[in-house]
PDB file of C-alpha atoms in Angstrom:
ATOM      1  CA  UNK A   1     104.141  94.806  82.217  1.00  0.00           C
ATOM      2  CA  UNK A   2     102.354  92.747  84.888  1.00  0.00           C
ATOM      3  CA  UNK A   3     103.193  93.694  88.439  1.00  0.00           C
ATOM      4  CA  UNK A   4     105.424  91.253  90.321  1.00  0.00           C
ATOM      5  CA  UNK A   5     103.764  88.932  92.793  1.00  0.00           C
ATOM      6  CA  UNK A   6     106.386  89.665  95.457  1.00  0.00           C
ATOM      7  CA  UNK A   7     109.008  92.376  95.813  1.00  0.00           C
ATOM      8  CA  UNK A   8     112.070  92.643  98.000  1.00  0.00           C
ATOM      9  CA  UNK A   9     112.545  96.093  99.498  1.00  0.00           C
ATOM     10  CA  UNK A  10     115.697  98.026 100.178  1.00  0.00           C
ATOM     11  CA  UNK A  11     115.483  96.618 103.700  1.00  0.00           C
ATOM     12  CA  UNK A  12     115.777  93.083 102.307  1.00  0.00           C
ATOM     13  CA  UNK A  13     112.230  92.180 103.328  1.00  0.00           C
ATOM     14  CA  UNK A  14     109.953  90.389 100.866  1.00  0.00           C
ATOM     15  CA  UNK A  15     106.431  91.787 100.533  1.00  0.00           C
ATOM     16  CA  UNK A  16     103.295  91.580  98.401  1.00  0.00           C
ATOM     17  CA  UNK A  17     103.995  93.303  95.090  1.00  0.00           C
ATOM     18  CA  UNK A  18     101.157  95.811  95.440  1.00  0.00           C
ATOM     19  CA  UNK A  19     103.011  97.530  98.281  1.00  0.00           C
ATOM     20  CA  UNK A  20     105.920  98.627  96.092  1.00  0.00           C
ATOM     21  CA  UNK A  21     106.477 102.097  94.715  1.00  0.00           C
ATOM     22  CA  UNK A  22     104.777 104.210  97.381  1.00  0.00           C
ATOM     23  CA  UNK A  23     105.899 104.793 100.963  1.00  0.00           C
ATOM     24  CA  UNK A  24     102.333 105.099 102.237  1.00  0.00           C
ATOM     25  CA  UNK A  25     101.329 101.829 100.598  1.00  0.00           C
ATOM     26  CA  UNK A  26     104.407 100.191 102.134  1.00  0.00           C
ATOM     27  CA  UNK A  27     103.514 101.422 105.607  1.00  0.00           C
ATOM     28  CA  UNK A  28      99.881 100.392 105.157  1.00  0.00           C
ATOM     29  CA  UNK A  29     100.918  96.904 104.016  1.00  0.00           C
ATOM     30  CA  UNK A  30     103.344  96.407 106.879  1.00  0.00           C
ATOM     31  CA  UNK A  31     101.352  97.956 109.719  1.00  0.00           C
ATOM     32  CA  UNK A  32      97.635  97.739 108.934  1.00  0.00           C
ATOM     33  CA  UNK A  33      96.421  95.569 106.074  1.00  0.00           C
ATOM     34  CA  UNK A  34      95.433  92.125 107.258  1.00  0.00           C
ATOM     35  CA  UNK A  35      95.891  92.843 110.964  1.00  0.00           C
ATOM     36  CA  UNK A  36      92.871  92.104 113.125  1.00  0.00           C
ATOM     37  CA  UNK A  37      90.933  95.276 113.803  1.00  0.00           C
ATOM     38  CA  UNK A  38      88.266  95.140 116.509  1.00  0.00           C
ATOM     39  CA  UNK A  39      87.934  98.807 117.395  1.00  0.00           C
ATOM     40  CA  UNK A  40      84.332  99.823 116.531  1.00  0.00           C
ATOM     41  CA  UNK A  41      85.279 103.322 115.403  1.00  0.00           C
ATOM     42  CA  UNK A  42      88.059 102.118 113.126  1.00  0.00           C
ATOM     43  CA  UNK A  43      85.789  99.410 111.683  1.00  0.00           C
ATOM     44  CA  UNK A  44      83.071 101.956 110.986  1.00  0.00           C
ATOM     45  CA  UNK A  45      85.740 104.069 109.281  1.00  0.00           C
ATOM     46  CA  UNK A  46      86.787 101.104 107.158  1.00  0.00           C
ATOM     47  CA  UNK A  47      83.204 100.438 106.089  1.00  0.00           C
ATOM     48  CA  UNK A  48      82.880 104.062 104.989  1.00  0.00           C
ATOM     49  CA  UNK A  49      86.259 104.403 103.299  1.00  0.00           C
ATOM     50  CA  UNK A  50      85.928 101.109 101.447  1.00  0.00           C
ATOM     51  CA  UNK A  51      82.664 102.531 100.113  1.00  0.00           C
ATOM     52  CA  UNK A  52      84.426 105.706  99.007  1.00  0.00           C
ATOM     53  CA  UNK A  53      87.071 103.543  97.316  1.00  0.00           C
ATOM     54  CA  UNK A  54      84.555 101.876  94.983  1.00  0.00           C
ATOM     55  CA  UNK A  55      85.709 102.608  91.439  1.00  0.00           C
ATOM     56  CA  UNK A  56      88.997 104.130  92.599  1.00  0.00           C
ATOM     57  CA  UNK A  57      92.406 102.889  93.714  1.00  0.00           C
ATOM     58  CA  UNK A  58      92.934 102.407  97.428  1.00  0.00           C
ATOM     59  CA  UNK A  59      95.999 104.680  97.416  1.00  0.00           C
ATOM     60  CA  UNK A  60      93.661 107.515  96.382  1.00  0.00           C
ATOM     61  CA  UNK A  61      91.701 106.989  99.595  1.00  0.00           C
ATOM     62  CA  UNK A  62      94.741 106.330 101.743  1.00  0.00           C
ATOM     63  CA  UNK A  63      96.352 109.636 100.817  1.00  0.00           C
ATOM     64  CA  UNK A  64      93.115 111.441 101.666  1.00  0.00           C
ATOM     65  CA  UNK A  65      92.414 109.549 104.874  1.00  0.00           C
ATOM     66  CA  UNK A  66      93.660 112.326 107.187  1.00  0.00           C
ATOM     67  CA  UNK A  67      91.224 114.745 105.529  1.00  0.00           C
ATOM     68  CA  UNK A  68      88.409 112.185 105.678  1.00  0.00           C
ATOM     69  CA  UNK A  69      89.073 111.763 109.393  1.00  0.00           C
ATOM     70  CA  UNK A  70      89.016 115.512 109.887  1.00  0.00           C
ATOM     71  CA  UNK A  71      85.763 116.215 108.068  1.00  0.00           C
ATOM     72  CA  UNK A  72      83.966 113.169 109.495  1.00  0.00           C
ATOM     73  CA  UNK A  73      84.981 113.910 113.102  1.00  0.00           C
ATOM     74  CA  UNK A  74      87.352 110.971 113.403  1.00  0.00           C
ATOM     75  CA  UNK A  75      84.489 108.713 112.283  1.00  0.00           C
ATOM     76  CA  UNK A  76      82.881 108.959 115.719  1.00  0.00           C
ATOM     77  CA  UNK A  77      79.538 107.397 114.898  1.00  0.00           C
ATOM     78  CA  UNK A  78      77.345 109.693 116.974  1.00  0.00           C
ATOM     79  CA  UNK A  79      78.926 112.838 115.503  1.00  0.00           C
ATOM     80  CA  UNK A  80      78.694 111.561 111.931  1.00  0.00           C
ATOM     81  CA  UNK A  81      75.061 110.563 112.458  1.00  0.00           C
ATOM     82  CA  UNK A  82      74.299 114.120 113.578  1.00  0.00           C
ATOM     83  CA  UNK A  83      75.635 115.682 110.364  1.00  0.00           C
ATOM     84  CA  UNK A  84      73.038 117.211 108.043  1.00  0.00           C
ATOM     85  CA  UNK A  85      72.501 118.623 104.560  1.00  0.00           C
ATOM     86  CA  UNK A  86      74.573 121.710 105.357  1.00  0.00           C
ATOM     87  CA  UNK A  87      77.482 119.392 106.144  1.00  0.00           C
ATOM     88  CA  UNK A  88      76.927 117.488 102.904  1.00  0.00           C
ATOM     89  CA  UNK A  89      77.059 120.723 100.915  1.00  0.00           C
ATOM     90  CA  UNK A  90      80.225 121.770 102.739  1.00  0.00           C
ATOM     91  CA  UNK A  91      81.924 118.446 101.998  1.00  0.00           C
ATOM     92  CA  UNK A  92      80.941 118.613  98.330  1.00  0.00           C
ATOM     93  CA  UNK A  93      83.131 121.714  98.124  1.00  0.00           C
ATOM     94  CA  UNK A  94      86.109 120.156  99.935  1.00  0.00           C
ATOM     95  CA  UNK A  95      88.589 118.955  97.321  1.00  0.00           C
ATOM     96  CA  UNK A  96      90.671 117.133  99.927  1.00  0.00           C
ATOM     97  CA  UNK A  97      88.201 114.236  99.906  1.00  0.00           C
ATOM     98  CA  UNK A  98      86.183 112.368  97.265  1.00  0.00           C
ATOM     99  CA  UNK A  99      83.330 114.734  96.443  1.00  0.00           C
ATOM    100  CA  UNK A 100      80.634 112.191  95.655  1.00  0.00           C
ATOM    101  CA  UNK A 101      77.211 113.090  97.041  1.00  0.00           C
ATOM    102  CA  UNK A 102      75.983 109.516  97.171  1.00  0.00           C
ATOM    103  CA  UNK A 103      78.995 108.309  99.129  1.00  0.00           C
ATOM    104  CA  UNK A 104      78.936 111.270 101.505  1.00  0.00           C
ATOM    105  CA  UNK A 105      75.236 110.773 102.189  1.00  0.00           C
ATOM    106  CA  UNK A 106      75.817 107.033 102.606  1.00  0.00           C
ATOM    107  CA  UNK A 107      78.430 107.740 105.290  1.00  0.00           C
ATOM    108  CA  UNK A 108      75.895 109.740 107.282  1.00  0.00           C
ATOM    109  CA  UNK A 109      73.240 107.084 106.723  1.00  0.00           C
ATOM    110  CA  UNK A 110      75.618 104.288 107.681  1.00  0.00           C
ATOM    111  CA  UNK A 111      76.372 106.080 110.951  1.00  0.00           C
ATOM    112  CA  UNK A 112      72.663 106.261 111.722  1.00  0.00           C
ATOM    113  CA  UNK A 113      72.254 102.599 110.812  1.00  0.00           C
ATOM    114  CA  UNK A 114      75.169 101.749 113.113  1.00  0.00           C
ATOM    115  CA  UNK A 115      73.417 103.462 116.018  1.00  0.00           C
ATOM    116  CA  UNK A 116      70.355 101.292 115.364  1.00  0.00           C
ATOM    117  CA  UNK A 117      72.275  97.988 115.541  1.00  0.00           C
ATOM    118  CA  UNK A 118      71.329  95.592 118.311  1.00  0.00           C
ATOM    119  CA  UNK A 119      75.010  94.751 118.904  1.00  0.00           C
ATOM    120  CA  UNK A 120      78.305  96.571 118.385  1.00  0.00           C
ATOM    121  CA  UNK A 121      79.439  96.878 114.782  1.00  0.00           C
ATOM    122  CA  UNK A 122      82.671  95.018 115.522  1.00  0.00           C
ATOM    123  CA  UNK A 123      80.731  91.995 116.765  1.00  0.00           C
ATOM    124  CA  UNK A 124      78.489  92.119 113.709  1.00  0.00           C
ATOM    125  CA  UNK A 125      81.349  92.282 111.217  1.00  0.00           C
ATOM    126  CA  UNK A 126      83.490  89.653 112.933  1.00  0.00           C
ATOM    127  CA  UNK A 127      80.558  87.244 113.060  1.00  0.00           C
ATOM    128  CA  UNK A 128      81.106  86.837 109.292  1.00  0.00           C
ATOM    129  CA  UNK A 129      84.784  85.875 109.572  1.00  0.00           C
ATOM    130  CA  UNK A 130      85.509  82.513 107.900  1.00  0.00           C
ATOM    131  CA  UNK A 131      85.510  79.689 110.426  1.00  0.00           C
ATOM    132  CA  UNK A 132      88.536  77.996 108.889  1.00  0.00           C
ATOM    133  CA  UNK A 133      91.536  79.998 107.621  1.00  0.00           C
ATOM    134  CA  UNK A 134      92.677  79.012 104.146  1.00  0.00           C
ATOM    135  CA  UNK A 135      96.229  78.560 102.948  1.00  0.00           C
ATOM    136  CA  UNK A 136      98.025  81.762 101.938  1.00  0.00           C
ATOM    137  CA  UNK A 137      97.421  82.655  98.277  1.00  0.00           C
ATOM    138  CA  UNK A 138     100.392  81.901  96.045  1.00  0.00           C
ATOM    139  CA  UNK A 139      99.582  84.590  93.495  1.00  0.00           C
ATOM    140  CA  UNK A 140      97.241  87.505  92.899  1.00  0.00           C
ATOM    141  CA  UNK A 141      95.138  85.174  90.772  1.00  0.00           C
ATOM    142  CA  UNK A 142      94.386  83.098  93.879  1.00  0.00           C
ATOM    143  CA  UNK A 143      92.859  86.053  95.742  1.00  0.00           C
ATOM    144  CA  UNK A 144      89.069  86.135  95.355  1.00  0.00           C
ATOM    145  CA  UNK A 145      87.047  89.279  94.769  1.00  0.00           C
ATOM    146  CA  UNK A 146      83.958  87.900  96.518  1.00  0.00           C
ATOM    147  CA  UNK A 147      83.448  85.059  98.988  1.00  0.00           C
ATOM    148  CA  UNK A 148      80.329  83.521 100.502  1.00  0.00           C
ATOM    149  CA  UNK A 149      81.173  85.354 103.734  1.00  0.00           C
ATOM    150  CA  UNK A 150      81.549  88.754 102.070  1.00  0.00           C
ATOM    151  CA  UNK A 151      78.314  88.205 100.183  1.00  0.00           C
ATOM    152  CA  UNK A 152      76.525  87.311 103.413  1.00  0.00           C
ATOM    153  CA  UNK A 153      77.992  90.339 105.225  1.00  0.00           C
ATOM    154  CA  UNK A 154      76.941  92.597 102.360  1.00  0.00           C
ATOM    155  CA  UNK A 155      73.382  91.256 102.405  1.00  0.00           C
ATOM    156  CA  UNK A 156      73.100  91.696 106.156  1.00  0.00           C
ATOM    157  CA  UNK A 157      74.444  95.246 106.150  1.00  0.00           C
ATOM    158  CA  UNK A 158      72.135  96.233 103.313  1.00  0.00           C
ATOM    159  CA  UNK A 159      69.213  94.692 105.190  1.00  0.00           C
ATOM    160  CA  UNK A 160      70.159  96.884 108.133  1.00  0.00           C
ATOM    161  CA  UNK A 161      70.149 100.030 106.000  1.00  0.00           C
ATOM    162  CA  UNK A 162      73.813 100.406 105.043  1.00  0.00           C
ATOM    163  CA  UNK A 163      74.809 101.597 101.557  1.00  0.00           C
ATOM    164  CA  UNK A 164      77.906 101.157  99.380  1.00  0.00           C
ATOM    165  CA  UNK A 165      78.531  97.805 101.041  1.00  0.00           C
ATOM    166  CA  UNK A 166      78.503  95.439  98.058  1.00  0.00           C
ATOM    167  CA  UNK A 167      80.130  91.999  98.353  1.00  0.00           C
ATOM    168  CA  UNK A 168      83.365  93.068  96.621  1.00  0.00           C
ATOM    169  CA  UNK A 169      83.631  96.118  98.868  1.00  0.00           C
ATOM    170  CA  UNK A 170      82.974  93.966 101.921  1.00  0.00           C
ATOM    171  CA  UNK A 171      85.642  91.483 100.891  1.00  0.00           C
ATOM    172  CA  UNK A 172      88.110  94.377 100.692  1.00  0.00           C
ATOM    173  CA  UNK A 173      86.992  95.297 104.219  1.00  0.00           C
ATOM    174  CA  UNK A 174      87.558  91.724 105.393  1.00  0.00           C
ATOM    175  CA  UNK A 175      91.072  91.791 103.942  1.00  0.00           C
ATOM    176  CA  UNK A 176      91.900  95.155 105.461  1.00  0.00           C
ATOM    177  CA  UNK A 177      90.476  94.361 108.903  1.00  0.00           C
ATOM    178  CA  UNK A 178      92.123  90.960 109.202  1.00  0.00           C
ATOM    179  CA  UNK A 179      89.079  88.727 108.927  1.00  0.00           C
ATOM    180  CA  UNK A 180      91.073  87.017 106.178  1.00  0.00           C
ATOM    181  CA  UNK A 181      94.803  86.924 105.480  1.00  0.00           C
ATOM    182  CA  UNK A 182      95.539  87.570 101.813  1.00  0.00           C
ATOM    183  CA  UNK A 183      99.229  88.347 102.107  1.00  0.00           C
ATOM    184  CA  UNK A 184     100.858  86.196  99.456  1.00  0.00           C
ATOM    185  CA  UNK A 185     102.877  83.134 100.363  1.00  0.00           C
ATOM    186  CA  UNK A 186     106.448  84.354 100.775  1.00  0.00           C
ATOM    187  CA  UNK A 187     105.460  87.807 102.088  1.00  0.00           C
ATOM    188  CA  UNK A 188     106.889  88.411 105.543  1.00  0.00           C
ATOM    189  CA  UNK A 189     103.379  89.251 106.788  1.00  0.00           C
ATOM    190  CA  UNK A 190     101.844  86.015 105.545  1.00  0.00           C
ATOM    191  CA  UNK A 191     101.063  83.402 108.114  1.00  0.00           C
ATOM    192  CA  UNK A 192      98.399  81.544 110.077  1.00  0.00           C
ATOM    193  CA  UNK A 193      95.379  83.650 110.883  1.00  0.00           C
ATOM    194  CA  UNK A 194      95.913  82.995 114.566  1.00  0.00           C
ATOM    195  CA  UNK A 195      99.221  84.850 114.366  1.00  0.00           C
ATOM    196  CA  UNK A 196      97.598  87.881 112.768  1.00  0.00           C
ATOM    197  CA  UNK A 197      94.452  88.265 114.835  1.00  0.00           C
ATOM    198  CA  UNK A 198      95.921  90.216 117.709  1.00  0.00           C
ATOM    199  CA  UNK A 199      93.933  93.435 117.901  1.00  0.00           C
ATOM    200  CA  UNK A 200      95.455  96.637 116.614  1.00  0.00           C
ATOM    201  CA  UNK A 201      94.426 100.226 117.267  1.00  0.00           C
TER     202      UNK A 201
END
């Protein structure tokens, strides 16, 4: 059966249907997804974890996020950039994370690329935020997979040496970090972008 567009929780609050059925998804929906994130470390983390998510469900990554944060030193860019082949081999044996050599190596490479940027990564990413917020989507079918902005962000990051940053992955980043608001109309979190773009830690 198709998933419902909106669900009403035991607390009487109406939410996007994808948040139902898992407490961690519910918390993520209510507290993180779509809220403006400007912290450079957390944005670097999102770039990396969205890359790990490619081909998988986000809940798979979310449940492993504590382990990802542990093995990648809290996604502190300088420490990740200093990791080497011995670290890659160690992580390939750690079943708490996604053991994909290409994605692990991309995380290290993306950290090094971040250190080479001529401006902070948060400024770079937010420079691709849409200038005009659109109306809240009424259904899942109204939510795009790629936008001109996510395509442009993807091209720029790849030009700068980042990997696993395709336009679909970058649109997921834009949703998660609050550059766009894709909470469905009727969800308690849906609203004007200006109401959502207060920074969160």
